[in-house]
Coordinates of C-alpha atoms in Angstrom, one line a residue:
Chain P
X154 CA -24.3 31.2 -11.8
X155 CA -25.4 32.1 -8.3
X156 CA -28.4 29.9 -8.6
X157 CA -26.6 26.9 -10.0
X158 CA -23.8 27.3 -7.4
X159 CA -26.4 27.0 -4.6
X160 CA -28.0 24.0 -6.3
X161 CA -24.7 22.2 -6.6
X162 CA -24.1 23.1 -2.9
X163 CA -27.4 21.6 -2.0
X164 CA -26.8 18.4 -3.8
X165 CA -23.3 18.1 -2.5
X166 CA -24.6 18.7 1.0
X167 CA -27.0 15.9 0.7
X168 CA -24.4 13.5 -0.6
X169 CA -21.9 14.5 2.1
X170 CA -24.1 14.1 5.1
X171 CA -25.2 10.7 3.6
X172 CA -21.7 9.3 3.6
X173 CA -19.4 10.8 6.0
X174 CA -21.2 10.7 9.3
X175 CA -19.7 7.4 10.3
X176 CA -16.2 9.1 10.5
X177 CA -17.2 12.6 11.5
X178 CA -19.1 11.3 14.5
X179 CA -16.8 8.3 15.0
X180 CA -16.6 6.0 17.9
X181 CA -13.9 7.8 19.7
X182 CA -14.2 10.5 22.3
X183 CA -12.0 12.8 20.4
X184 CA -12.7 16.1 18.6
X185 CA -14.8 14.4 15.9
X186 CA -17.4 13.3 18.3
X187 CA -18.9 16.5 19.5
X188 CA -21.6 16.8 17.0
X189 CA -21.3 18.4 13.7
X190 CA -24.5 20.3 12.7
X191 CA -24.6 19.3 9.1
X192 CA -26.2 16.1 9.9
X193 CA -29.8 17.0 9.0
X194 CA -32.0 20.0 8.2
X195 CA -33.9 19.5 11.5
X196 CA -30.9 20.1 13.5
X197 CA -29.4 22.7 11.3
X198 CA -32.5 24.9 11.4
X199 CA -34.2 26.8 8.6
X200 CA -32.3 28.3 5.6
X201 CA -34.5 31.4 6.2
X202 CA -33.0 32.0 9.5
X203 CA -29.6 33.8 9.1
X204 CA -28.4 32.6 12.4
X205 CA -29.0 28.9 11.6
X206 CA -26.3 26.4 10.4
X207 CA -28.6 25.6 7.5
X208 CA -28.2 29.2 6.4
X209 CA -24.4 28.9 6.8
X210 CA -24.2 25.6 4.9
X211 CA -26.5 26.4 2.1
X212 CA -26.8 30.2 1.6
X213 CA -23.4 31.3 2.5
X214 CA -21.8 28.0 1.4
X215 CA -19.8 25.7 3.7
X216 CA -17.2 24.9 1.2
X217 CA -14.5 26.3 -1.1
X218 CA -12.8 24.5 -4.0
X219 CA -9.2 24.4 -5.2
X220 CA -7.2 24.0 -8.3
X221 CA -5.3 20.8 -9.0
X222 CA -2.5 20.2 -6.5
X223 CA -3.0 23.8 -5.0
X224 CA -4.1 25.2 -1.7
X225 CA -4.3 28.9 -2.8
X226 CA -7.7 30.5 -2.1
X227 CA -9.3 31.9 -5.2
X228 CA -11.1 35.2 -5.3
X229 CA -14.3 33.4 -5.3
X230 CA -13.3 31.2 -2.4
X231 CA -12.2 34.3 -0.4
X232 CA -15.7 35.8 -0.9
X233 CA -17.3 32.7 0.5
X234 CA -14.8 32.7 3.5
X235 CA -15.5 36.4 4.1
X236 CA -19.2 35.7 4.6
X237 CA -18.3 32.6 6.7
X238 CA -16.1 34.7 8.9
X239 CA -18.8 37.3 9.4
X240 CA -21.3 34.5 10.3
X241 CA -18.9 32.9 12.7
X242 CA -18.1 36.3 14.5
X243 CA -21.8 36.9 14.8
X244 CA -22.8 33.4 16.0
X245 CA -20.4 32.7 18.8
X246 CA -22.2 29.6 20.0
X247 CA -20.6 27.7 17.2
X248 CA -17.1 26.5 16.4
X249 CA -15.9 24.8 13.3
X250 CA -13.9 21.8 12.0
X251 CA -12.4 22.5 8.6
X252 CA -12.2 19.4 6.5
X253 CA -9.6 19.4 3.7
X254 CA -10.0 17.0 0.8
X255 CA -8.2 16.1 -2.5
X256 CA -9.3 14.4 -5.7
X257 CA -8.2 10.9 -6.7
X258 CA -5.4 12.2 -8.9
X259 CA -2.5 11.7 -6.4
X260 CA -1.0 9.2 -4.0
X261 CA -2.8 8.6 -0.8
X262 CA -0.4 10.0 1.8
X263 CA 0.4 13.1 -0.3
X264 CA -3.2 13.8 -0.7
X265 CA -3.7 13.7 3.1
X266 CA -1.0 16.3 3.6
X267 CA -2.4 18.3 0.7
X268 CA -5.9 18.2 2.2
X269 CA -4.4 19.5 5.5
X270 CA -2.7 22.3 3.7
X271 CA -6.1 23.3 2.1
X272 CA -7.9 23.1 5.5
X273 CA -5.1 25.2 7.0
X274 CA -5.4 27.8 4.2
X275 CA -9.1 28.2 5.2
X276 CA -8.4 28.4 8.8
X277 CA -5.8 31.1 8.4
X278 CA -8.0 33.1 6.2
X279 CA -11.0 32.9 8.7
X280 CA -8.5 33.9 11.6
X281 CA -7.3 36.8 9.5
X282 CA -10.9 37.9 9.1
X283 CA -11.3 37.9 12.9
X284 CA -12.5 34.5 13.8
X285 CA -10.8 33.3 17.1
X286 CA -8.3 30.6 16.2
X287 CA -9.5 28.5 19.2
X288 CA -12.8 28.0 17.5
X289 CA -11.3 26.4 14.4
X290 CA -9.8 23.1 14.0
X291 CA -8.6 21.3 10.9
X292 CA -8.7 17.7 9.6
X293 CA -7.7 16.1 6.3
X294 CA -9.3 13.2 4.5
X295 CA -7.0 13.3 1.6
X296 CA -8.8 11.5 -1.3
X297 CA -10.6 9.1 1.0
X298 CA -13.9 10.8 1.1
X299 CA -14.9 11.8 -2.4
X300 CA -18.2 13.6 -2.9
X301 CA -18.4 13.1 -6.5
X302 CA -17.4 9.7 -7.8
X303 CA -16.8 9.9 -11.5
X304 CA -13.3 9.9 -12.7
X305 CA -13.1 13.1 -14.6
X306 CA -12.7 16.8 -14.0
X307 CA -16.3 17.5 -13.4
X308 CA -16.1 15.3 -10.3
X309 CA -12.5 16.1 -9.4
X310 CA -13.3 19.8 -9.2
X311 CA -16.0 19.2 -6.5
X312 CA -13.7 16.9 -4.5
X313 CA -10.8 19.4 -4.2
X314 CA -12.5 21.1 -1.4
X315 CA -12.3 22.4 2.2
X316 CA -15.6 22.2 4.1
X317 CA -16.3 24.3 7.2
X318 CA -18.4 22.0 9.4
X319 CA -20.1 23.8 12.2
X320 CA -20.1 22.1 15.6
X321 CA -21.9 23.2 18.8
X322 CA -19.9 25.1 21.4
X323 CA -17.8 28.1 21.5
X324 CA -14.5 26.2 20.9
X325 CA -11.6 25.1 23.0
Chain U
X149 CA 22.7 -27.8 -13.1
X150 CA 24.4 -25.6 -15.6
X151 CA 21.7 -25.6 -18.2
X152 CA 18.9 -24.9 -15.7
X153 CA 20.9 -22.2 -13.9
X154 CA 21.6 -20.6 -17.2
X155 CA 17.9 -20.6 -18.3
X156 CA 16.9 -18.9 -15.0
X157 CA 19.8 -16.5 -15.1
X158 CA 18.5 -15.5 -18.5
X159 CA 15.0 -15.0 -17.2
X160 CA 16.2 -12.8 -14.4
X161 CA 18.6 -10.8 -16.3
X162 CA 17.2 -10.1 -19.6
X163 CA 15.6 -6.8 -18.9
X164 CA 18.0 -5.3 -16.5
X165 CA 20.8 -6.3 -18.8
X166 CA 19.2 -4.6 -21.7
X167 CA 18.5 -1.5 -19.6
X168 CA 21.9 -1.2 -18.1
X169 CA 23.1 0.0 -21.5
X170 CA 20.8 3.0 -21.2
X171 CA 22.0 6.3 -20.0
X172 CA 20.0 8.6 -17.7
X173 CA 18.9 11.0 -20.5
X174 CA 15.2 10.4 -19.5
X175 CA 12.9 7.9 -17.9
X176 CA 12.5 4.6 -19.8
X177 CA 9.0 3.4 -20.4
X178 CA 8.6 -0.4 -20.4
X179 CA 5.6 -2.0 -22.0
X180 CA 4.3 -5.0 -20.2
X181 CA 5.5 -8.0 -22.2
X182 CA 3.7 -10.9 -20.7
X183 CA 4.5 -14.3 -22.3
X184 CA 7.5 -13.1 -24.3
X185 CA 9.9 -15.2 -22.1
X186 CA 9.0 -18.9 -22.0
X187 CA 8.7 -20.3 -18.5
X188 CA 11.0 -23.2 -17.7
X189 CA 9.2 -26.5 -17.7
X190 CA 9.3 -28.5 -14.5
X191 CA 7.6 -31.4 -13.0
X192 CA 6.0 -31.2 -9.6
X193 CA 5.2 -34.8 -9.0
X194 CA 2.3 -35.6 -6.8
X195 CA 3.7 -35.8 -3.1
X196 CA 3.4 -39.3 -1.8
X197 CA 1.2 -40.0 1.1
X198 CA 3.2 -42.2 3.5
X199 CA 0.1 -43.2 5.4
X200 CA -3.6 -43.0 4.4
X201 CA -4.3 -40.1 6.7
X202 CA -1.9 -37.9 4.9
X203 CA -3.6 -38.4 1.4
X204 CA -5.5 -35.1 1.4
X205 CA -2.5 -33.2 2.8
X206 CA -0.2 -34.6 0.2
X207 CA -2.6 -33.6 -2.5
X208 CA -3.1 -30.0 -1.2
X209 CA 0.5 -29.4 -0.5
X210 CA 1.5 -30.6 -4.0
X211 CA -1.0 -28.1 -5.3
X212 CA 0.4 -25.2 -3.3
X213 CA 4.0 -26.0 -4.2
X214 CA 3.1 -26.0 -7.8
X215 CA 1.0 -22.8 -7.6
X216 CA 3.8 -21.0 -5.8
X217 CA 6.4 -21.9 -8.4
X218 CA 4.3 -21.4 -11.5
X219 CA 2.9 -18.2 -10.0
X220 CA 6.3 -16.6 -10.4
X221 CA 5.9 -16.8 -14.1
X222 CA 9.3 -18.5 -14.2
X223 CA 8.1 -22.0 -14.3
X224 CA 5.5 -24.2 -16.1
X225 CA 4.3 -27.3 -14.2
X226 CA 4.2 -30.1 -16.8
X227 CA 0.7 -31.8 -16.7
X228 CA 0.7 -35.3 -15.0
X229 CA -0.8 -37.0 -18.0
X230 CA 2.4 -36.2 -19.9
X231 CA 4.6 -38.2 -17.4
X232 CA 6.4 -41.2 -18.6
X233 CA 7.2 -42.6 -15.3
X234 CA 5.3 -42.1 -12.1
X235 CA 6.9 -41.3 -8.7
X236 CA 5.7 -44.0 -6.4
X237 CA 8.3 -44.1 -3.8
X238 CA 10.2 -41.1 -2.3
X239 CA 13.5 -43.2 -2.2
X240 CA 13.3 -44.7 -5.6
X241 CA 16.2 -43.7 -8.0
X242 CA 15.1 -41.1 -10.6
X243 CA 14.8 -42.3 -14.2
X244 CA 16.3 -39.1 -15.6
X245 CA 15.8 -40.1 -19.2
X246 CA 12.1 -40.4 -18.7
X247 CA 11.9 -36.8 -17.4
X248 CA 14.3 -35.5 -20.0
X249 CA 12.0 -37.0 -22.6
X250 CA 9.2 -34.7 -21.6
X251 CA 11.5 -31.8 -21.4
X252 CA 11.3 -31.4 -17.7
X253 CA 14.2 -29.2 -16.5
X254 CA 13.6 -30.0 -12.9
X255 CA 11.7 -32.7 -10.9
X256 CA 10.3 -32.1 -7.4
X257 CA 9.3 -35.1 -5.4
X258 CA 7.9 -35.1 -1.9
X259 CA 6.4 -37.3 0.8
X260 CA 3.9 -36.5 3.5
X261 CA 3.3 -38.3 6.8
X262 CA 0.6 -37.6 9.3
X263 CA 1.9 -38.6 12.8
X264 CA -0.3 -40.0 15.5
X265 CA -0.2 -36.7 17.3
X266 CA -1.5 -34.8 14.3
X267 CA 1.8 -33.4 13.0
X268 CA 2.7 -33.2 9.4
X269 CA 6.1 -34.3 8.2
X270 CA 6.9 -33.2 4.7
X271 CA 10.0 -34.2 2.8
X272 CA 11.1 -33.1 -0.5
X273 CA 13.9 -33.5 -3.1
X274 CA 14.8 -31.4 -6.1
X275 CA 16.5 -32.9 -9.2
X276 CA 18.2 -31.3 -12.1
X277 CA 17.1 -33.4 -14.9
X278 CA 19.5 -32.4 -17.7
X279 CA 22.6 -32.8 -15.5
X280 CA 21.2 -36.0 -13.9
X281 CA 21.9 -34.9 -10.4
X282 CA 20.0 -33.8 -7.2
X283 CA 19.9 -30.1 -6.7
X284 CA 20.8 -29.7 -3.0
X285 CA 20.0 -32.2 -0.2
X286 CA 16.6 -33.6 0.6
X287 CA 15.0 -31.6 3.3
X288 CA 12.2 -32.2 5.8
X289 CA 9.7 -29.8 7.5
X290 CA 7.3 -30.5 10.3
X291 CA 4.3 -28.6 11.4
X292 CA 0.8 -28.8 12.8
X293 CA -2.0 -29.7 10.4
X294 CA -3.3 -26.1 10.5
X295 CA 0.0 -24.9 9.0
X296 CA 0.0 -27.2 6.0
X297 CA 0.1 -24.2 3.7
X298 CA 3.0 -22.8 5.4
X299 CA 5.0 -26.1 5.1
X300 CA 4.1 -26.2 1.4
X301 CA 5.4 -22.5 0.9
X302 CA 8.6 -23.5 2.7
X303 CA 9.2 -26.3 0.3
X304 CA 8.5 -24.0 -2.7
X305 CA 10.8 -21.3 -1.2
X306 CA 13.6 -24.0 -1.1
X307 CA 13.0 -25.0 -4.6
X308 CA 12.8 -21.4 -5.9
X309 CA 15.8 -20.4 -4.0
X310 CA 18.0 -23.3 -5.2
X311 CA 17.1 -22.9 -8.8
X312 CA 17.3 -19.0 -9.0
X313 CA 19.8 -18.2 -6.4
X314 CA 17.5 -15.6 -5.0
X315 CA 15.8 -15.7 -1.6
X316 CA 12.3 -17.2 -1.4
X317 CA 9.2 -15.2 -0.7
X318 CA 6.3 -17.7 -0.5
X319 CA 6.2 -18.2 3.3
X320 CA 5.1 -14.7 3.9
X321 CA 2.1 -12.6 4.7
X322 CA 0.5 -9.3 3.5
X323 CA -1.3 -6.8 5.7
X324 CA -3.7 -4.6 3.7
X325 CA -6.9 -2.7 3.9
X326 CA -10.0 -4.5 2.8
X327 CA -12.5 -2.2 1.1
X328 CA -16.3 -2.5 0.9
X329 CA -19.3 -0.3 0.0
X330 CA -19.5 2.4 -2.7
X331 CA -16.8 4.7 -3.7
X332 CA -18.3 7.7 -1.7
X333 CA -18.9 5.7 1.4
X334 CA -16.1 3.2 1.7
X335 CA -15.8 1.1 4.7
X336 CA -12.2 -0.1 5.5
X337 CA -10.7 -2.6 7.8
X338 CA -7.2 -4.0 8.3
X339 CA -6.7 -7.4 7.1
X340 CA -3.9 -9.9 6.9
X341 CA -3.5 -12.9 4.6
X342 CA -0.9 -15.2 3.2
X343 CA 1.0 -13.7 0.2
X344 CA -1.2 -15.8 -2.1
X345 CA -4.6 -14.6 -0.7
X346 CA -5.2 -17.6 1.7
X347 CA -6.0 -17.4 5.4
X348 CA -7.6 -14.0 5.6
X349 CA -8.0 -12.6 9.1
X350 CA -9.2 -9.1 10.1
X351 CA -7.3 -6.9 12.5
X352 CA -9.8 -4.1 12.9
X353 CA -13.5 -3.4 12.4
X354 CA -14.8 -1.1 9.8
X355 CA -15.8 1.7 12.1
X356 CA -13.0 4.1 11.4
X357 CA -11.0 5.0 8.3
X358 CA -7.6 3.0 8.4
X359 CA -4.6 3.6 6.1
X360 CA -1.2 2.4 5.2
X361 CA -0.4 -0.6 7.4
X362 CA 3.3 -1.5 7.6
X363 CA 5.0 -4.6 9.1
X364 CA 7.8 -4.5 11.7
X365 CA 11.1 -6.1 10.6
X366 CA 10.2 -9.3 12.4
X367 CA 6.6 -9.3 11.1
X368 CA 5.1 -9.5 14.6
X369 CA 3.7 -6.0 14.8
X370 CA 1.9 -3.6 12.4
X371 CA 2.0 0.2 12.2
X372 CA -1.0 2.0 10.7
X373 CA -3.0 5.2 10.7
X374 CA -6.5 5.3 12.0
X375 CA -9.1 8.1 12.3
X376 CA -10.7 6.4 15.3
X377 CA -9.8 9.3 17.7
X378 CA -11.6 11.7 15.3
X379 CA -8.2 12.7 13.7
X380 CA -5.6 10.6 11.9
X381 CA -3.2 9.2 14.3
X382 CA -0.7 6.3 14.3
X383 CA -1.0 3.1 16.2
X384 CA 1.0 0.0 16.7
X385 CA -0.7 -3.4 16.6
X386 CA 0.5 -6.7 17.7
X387 CA -0.4 -9.3 15.1
X388 CA -0.6 -12.3 17.4
X389 CA -2.9 -10.8 20.1
X390 CA -4.6 -8.2 17.8
X391 CA -4.2 -5.6 20.5
X392 CA -3.1 -2.0 19.6
X393 CA -1.7 0.9 21.3
X394 CA -1.6 4.6 20.2
X395 CA 1.9 6.1 19.3
X396 CA 1.0 9.6 18.6
X397 CA -2.6 11.0 18.9
X398 CA -2.9 14.7 18.7
X399 CA -6.0 16.8 19.7
X400 CA -6.1 17.8 16.1
X401 CA -4.0 17.8 12.9
X402 CA -2.4 14.7 11.6
X403 CA 0.0 11.9 12.3
X404 CA 0.3 9.4 9.5
X405 CA 2.5 7.4 7.1
X406 CA 4.3 5.4 10.0
X407 CA 7.2 3.0 9.1
X408 CA 9.5 1.0 11.3
X409 CA 13.2 1.5 11.5
X410 CA 15.0 -1.7 10.5
X411 CA 15.9 -2.5 14.2
X412 CA 12.1 -2.2 15.0
X413 CA 12.9 0.2 17.9
X414 CA 11.8 3.5 16.3
X415 CA 9.3 4.7 13.9
X416 CA 9.4 7.4 11.3
X417 CA 6.1 9.2 10.2
X418 CA 4.6 12.4 9.1
X419 CA 3.1 14.9 11.5
X420 CA 1.5 18.2 10.8
X421 CA 2.1 21.5 12.5
X422 CA -0.3 24.3 11.5
X423 CA -1.0 22.6 8.3
X424 CA 2.5 21.9 7.4
X425 CA 3.6 18.1 7.2
X426 CA 7.1 17.2 8.1
X427 CA 8.9 13.8 9.0
X428 CA 9.5 12.9 12.6
X429 CA 11.1 9.9 14.3
X430 CA 9.6 8.4 17.5
X431 CA 11.6 6.2 19.8
X432 CA 9.3 3.4 20.8
X433 CA 10.6 2.7 24.3
X434 CA 11.2 6.3 25.5
X435 CA 8.4 8.0 23.6
X436 CA 10.9 10.6 22.5
X437 CA 10.0 12.5 19.3
X438 CA 12.7 14.0 17.0
X439 CA 11.8 16.2 14.1
X440 CA 13.8 15.2 11.0
X441 CA 12.7 17.8 8.4
X442 CA 11.8 21.4 8.8
X443 CA 10.6 22.7 5.4
X444 CA 7.4 24.6 4.6
X445 CA 6.7 22.0 2.0
X446 CA 4.9 18.5 2.3
X447 CA 7.3 15.8 3.5
X448 CA 5.9 12.4 3.8
X449 CA 6.1 8.6 2.8
X450 CA 9.5 8.0 4.5
X451 CA 11.3 4.6 4.1
X452 CA 14.5 3.5 5.8
X453 CA 17.4 1.9 3.9
X454 CA 17.9 -1.8 5.1
X455 CA 21.0 -0.7 7.2
X456 CA 19.1 2.0 9.0
X457 CA 21.6 4.8 7.9
X458 CA 19.3 6.7 5.5
X459 CA 15.7 7.6 4.8
X460 CA 14.1 8.1 1.5
X461 CA 11.0 10.3 1.3
X462 CA 8.9 12.4 -0.9
X463 CA 8.7 16.2 -0.8
X464 CA 7.1 18.9 -2.9
X465 CA 9.8 21.4 -1.9
X466 CA 10.8 21.7 -5.5
X467 CA 7.2 22.6 -6.6
X468 CA 6.1 19.0 -7.3
X469 CA 6.4 15.7 -5.5
X470 CA 9.9 14.3 -5.8
X471 CA 12.1 11.7 -4.0
X472 CA 14.8 12.6 -1.6
X473 CA 17.3 10.8 0.5
X474 CA 18.5 12.2 3.9
X475 CA 20.5 10.8 6.9
X476 CA 18.6 8.8 9.4
X477 CA 19.1 11.5 11.9
X478 CA 17.8 14.3 9.5
X479 CA 19.9 16.8 7.8
X480 CA 20.6 17.7 4.2
X481 CA 18.6 15.8 1.6
X482 CA 19.6 14.8 -1.9
X483 CA 17.1 14.7 -4.6
X484 CA 17.2 11.4 -6.7
X485 CA 14.2 11.7 -9.0
X486 CA 14.6 13.7 -12.1
X487 CA 12.4 12.4 -14.9
X488 CA 9.1 13.8 -16.2
X489 CA 6.2 14.0 -13.8
X490 CA 5.8 13.5 -10.1
X491 CA 7.2 10.7 -7.9
X492 CA 5.9 9.5 -4.6
X493 CA 5.7 6.6 -2.1
X494 CA 9.3 5.6 -2.2
X495 CA 10.2 2.2 -0.7
X496 CA 13.7 0.9 -0.1
X497 CA 14.2 -2.6 -1.2
X498 CA 15.0 -5.1 1.6
X499 CA 18.2 -5.9 -0.4
X500 CA 19.2 -2.3 -0.6
X501 CA 19.7 -2.2 -4.3
X502 CA 16.6 -0.5 -5.6
X503 CA 13.9 2.1 -4.5
X504 CA 10.4 1.4 -5.7
X505 CA 8.1 4.3 -6.2
X506 CA 4.8 5.5 -7.8
X507 CA 5.1 7.9 -10.7
X508 CA 2.4 10.2 -12.1
X509 CA 3.0 11.6 -15.6
X510 CA 0.7 12.8 -18.3
X511 CA -2.5 11.5 -16.5
X512 CA -1.2 8.0 -15.9
X513 CA 0.3 6.3 -12.8
X514 CA 3.1 3.9 -12.8
X515 CA 5.0 1.6 -10.4
X516 CA 8.7 1.8 -11.0
X517 CA 12.1 1.1 -9.6
X518 CA 15.3 3.1 -9.6
X519 CA 18.8 2.6 -8.1
X520 CA 19.4 4.4 -4.9
X521 CA 21.2 7.2 -6.7
X522 CA 18.2 7.6 -8.9
X523 CA 19.8 6.1 -12.0
X524 CA 18.4 3.3 -14.1
X525 CA 14.8 4.3 -13.6
X526 CA 12.4 1.7 -15.0
X527 CA 8.6 1.8 -15.1
X528 CA 7.1 -1.5 -14.6
X529 CA 3.3 -0.8 -14.8
X530 CA 1.0 1.8 -16.3
X531 CA -2.7 2.4 -15.6
X532 CA -5.4 4.8 -14.5
X533 CA -4.1 4.5 -11.0
X534 CA -1.3 2.4 -9.7
X535 CA 0.3 3.3 -6.4
X536 CA 2.0 2.2 -3.2
X537 CA 4.5 -0.5 -4.1
X538 CA 5.7 -2.9 -1.3
X539 CA 8.6 -5.4 -1.6
X540 CA 8.6 -9.1 -1.5
X541 CA 11.1 -10.4 1.2
X542 CA 13.5 -11.2 -1.6
X543 CA 13.4 -7.8 -3.2
X544 CA 12.6 -9.2 -6.6
X545 CA 8.8 -8.8 -6.6
X546 CA 6.5 -5.9 -5.9
X547 CA 2.9 -5.8 -4.8
X548 CA 0.9 -2.6 -5.2
X549 CA -2.6 -1.1 -5.4
X550 CA -4.4 -0.7 -8.8
X551 CA -7.7 1.2 -8.8
X552 CA -10.1 1.2 -11.7
X553 CA -11.6 4.4 -13.0
X554 CA -15.2 5.7 -12.7
X555 CA -18.1 5.7 -10.3
X556 CA -17.8 1.9 -10.0
X557 CA -14.0 2.0 -9.7
X558 CA -12.5 0.0 -7.0
X559 CA -9.1 -1.0 -5.8
X560 CA -7.4 -4.4 -6.1
X561 CA -3.9 -5.6 -5.3
X562 CA -1.4 -6.7 -8.0
X563 CA 2.0 -8.0 -8.1
X564 CA 4.8 -7.7 -10.6
X565 CA 8.4 -8.6 -11.0
X566 CA 11.0 -5.9 -10.9
X567 CA 11.7 -6.9 -14.6
X568 CA 8.3 -5.8 -15.4
X569 CA 7.2 -9.4 -16.1
X570 CA 4.4 -11.4 -14.5
X571 CA 1.9 -8.6 -13.7
X572 CA -1.1 -10.3 -12.0
X573 CA -3.9 -9.6 -9.6
X574 CA -3.6 -11.0 -6.1
X575 CA -6.7 -12.9 -5.3
X576 CA -8.9 -11.3 -2.6
X577 CA -12.7 -11.8 -2.2
X578 CA -13.5 -8.0 -1.9
X579 CA -11.8 -4.8 -3.1
X580 CA -8.4 -4.4 -1.3
X581 CA -5.7 -1.8 -1.2
X582 CA -2.6 -0.7 0.6
X583 CA -0.6 -4.0 0.8
X584 CA 2.5 -4.3 2.9
X585 CA 4.5 -7.5 2.5
X586 CA 6.0 -9.1 5.6
X587 CA 9.5 -10.5 5.8
X588 CA 9.9 -14.3 5.5
X589 CA 8.1 -15.9 8.4
X590 CA 10.4 -17.6 11.0

């Protein structure tokens, strides 16, 4: 269970970085442009270094998953977020953008709102575990940035996610 | 006149009349019944070129008039080789018996002149064959050669309108989102085209995610959502100059789902505050923002009634997505959707008589319409994923997004009558989604 979870996270990580850079580092000067650290293993450091973003992304896990049309954090999700919170408190040089996503079962605008709700659930939880609120921001992509592209539950389950994307800097 | 009008009235009223008898005990499911009703045969005679330079235009305009009318599903254009008499002069008397013999219910004749200063002059006449009379006066349109399609659409709108008693919708445009690339790396850009897919023009590049464009009441401006600042925010774009201005760009969180008020002077949209989405109104001249809903649930997809007095929107305050109507200034909302499943993306008809919506039930998506009090719900389509209806200017046809399933799935735009007839794909050269229909062009 643990091993397969990590494997899935690795695969998902590769797919995510391959496809969402354009928007995450979009052309604007806004918040998305200050450099996510999920962009490549070289930048993210070694998974063996517990202070590295690679460790955060792959060993702790940068994402939590949700049930259909829900934004409640499961026990499993809370365990991941507990570790994320510890990591973030110990590594004050990073802040995070929490991306909320939905699967394709739902209308576009509703799913944007649902993704925001999921991102906010993660932010509130991390804040409740001691992470300064000023270091965390949220964004929602609704169903517009699927990670897995099949049209059944095996893919939908991976797409209903909130991803904690590390960025350099101690926050605003 | 009487026979033709009767036939068309039948085409329009068959389904609604049958449905009116149903009570509201549950949602009604309509199967798509293409081809059950026979289209009315008409003859769109080749428009006469009044001078040699007009020959190509005459042929093309005839083609567009015919395509507009037959595209409604209400008419069938009788093939030219079935004609007994040819139309060789615009002013010659009409031999009604010859057209009656081939069962033409209506005859459209036209003539095209290209002037020395490169302007097109297009005349047309419409005849009701079985009553043996013209249907309305002859009319003349003029325009530059680059607007020949618009002139053709205007002729077809006149014909459609005279025969059906409904407003036309052919001289209109659609703003939408062009989609390219694989499902997990889609590139999107705003595009605009004629209602029939012609004259595509791009309004944005593909560098940022763009969503849900909507026309202003006069069709000269477009509201949309873009992620170009890093976060979803709303923008107003001038169609003529293709210049945009930000309306509400936050340092984080979201602003999305913008729609114009019927007077074009304010915008309603969704905005998030600490993860919770509510509906706001923004005055475009003063920039003043007013919050219209205050609930811990999701409130989005607002749409004004045509008189500007009310707003229909979706909310999951009951636990699932449902449709509600509130006064335009905010205040107590009344739920109008009560069938099985979830309801979203409500859009008030420009005629005020129906609200179109997306419905999800038992793993399927539907486009449907209901009366503004929620009664007489009818589902017009069913598929893996149908969503986001937009009304034709006459409030009798809807366009929407249909997405196919699977890893290779992609969206396309479809249209359907509010009777559920004439479901068809809108031609686009790439995948396309999120259509918004303009008003009739001036």
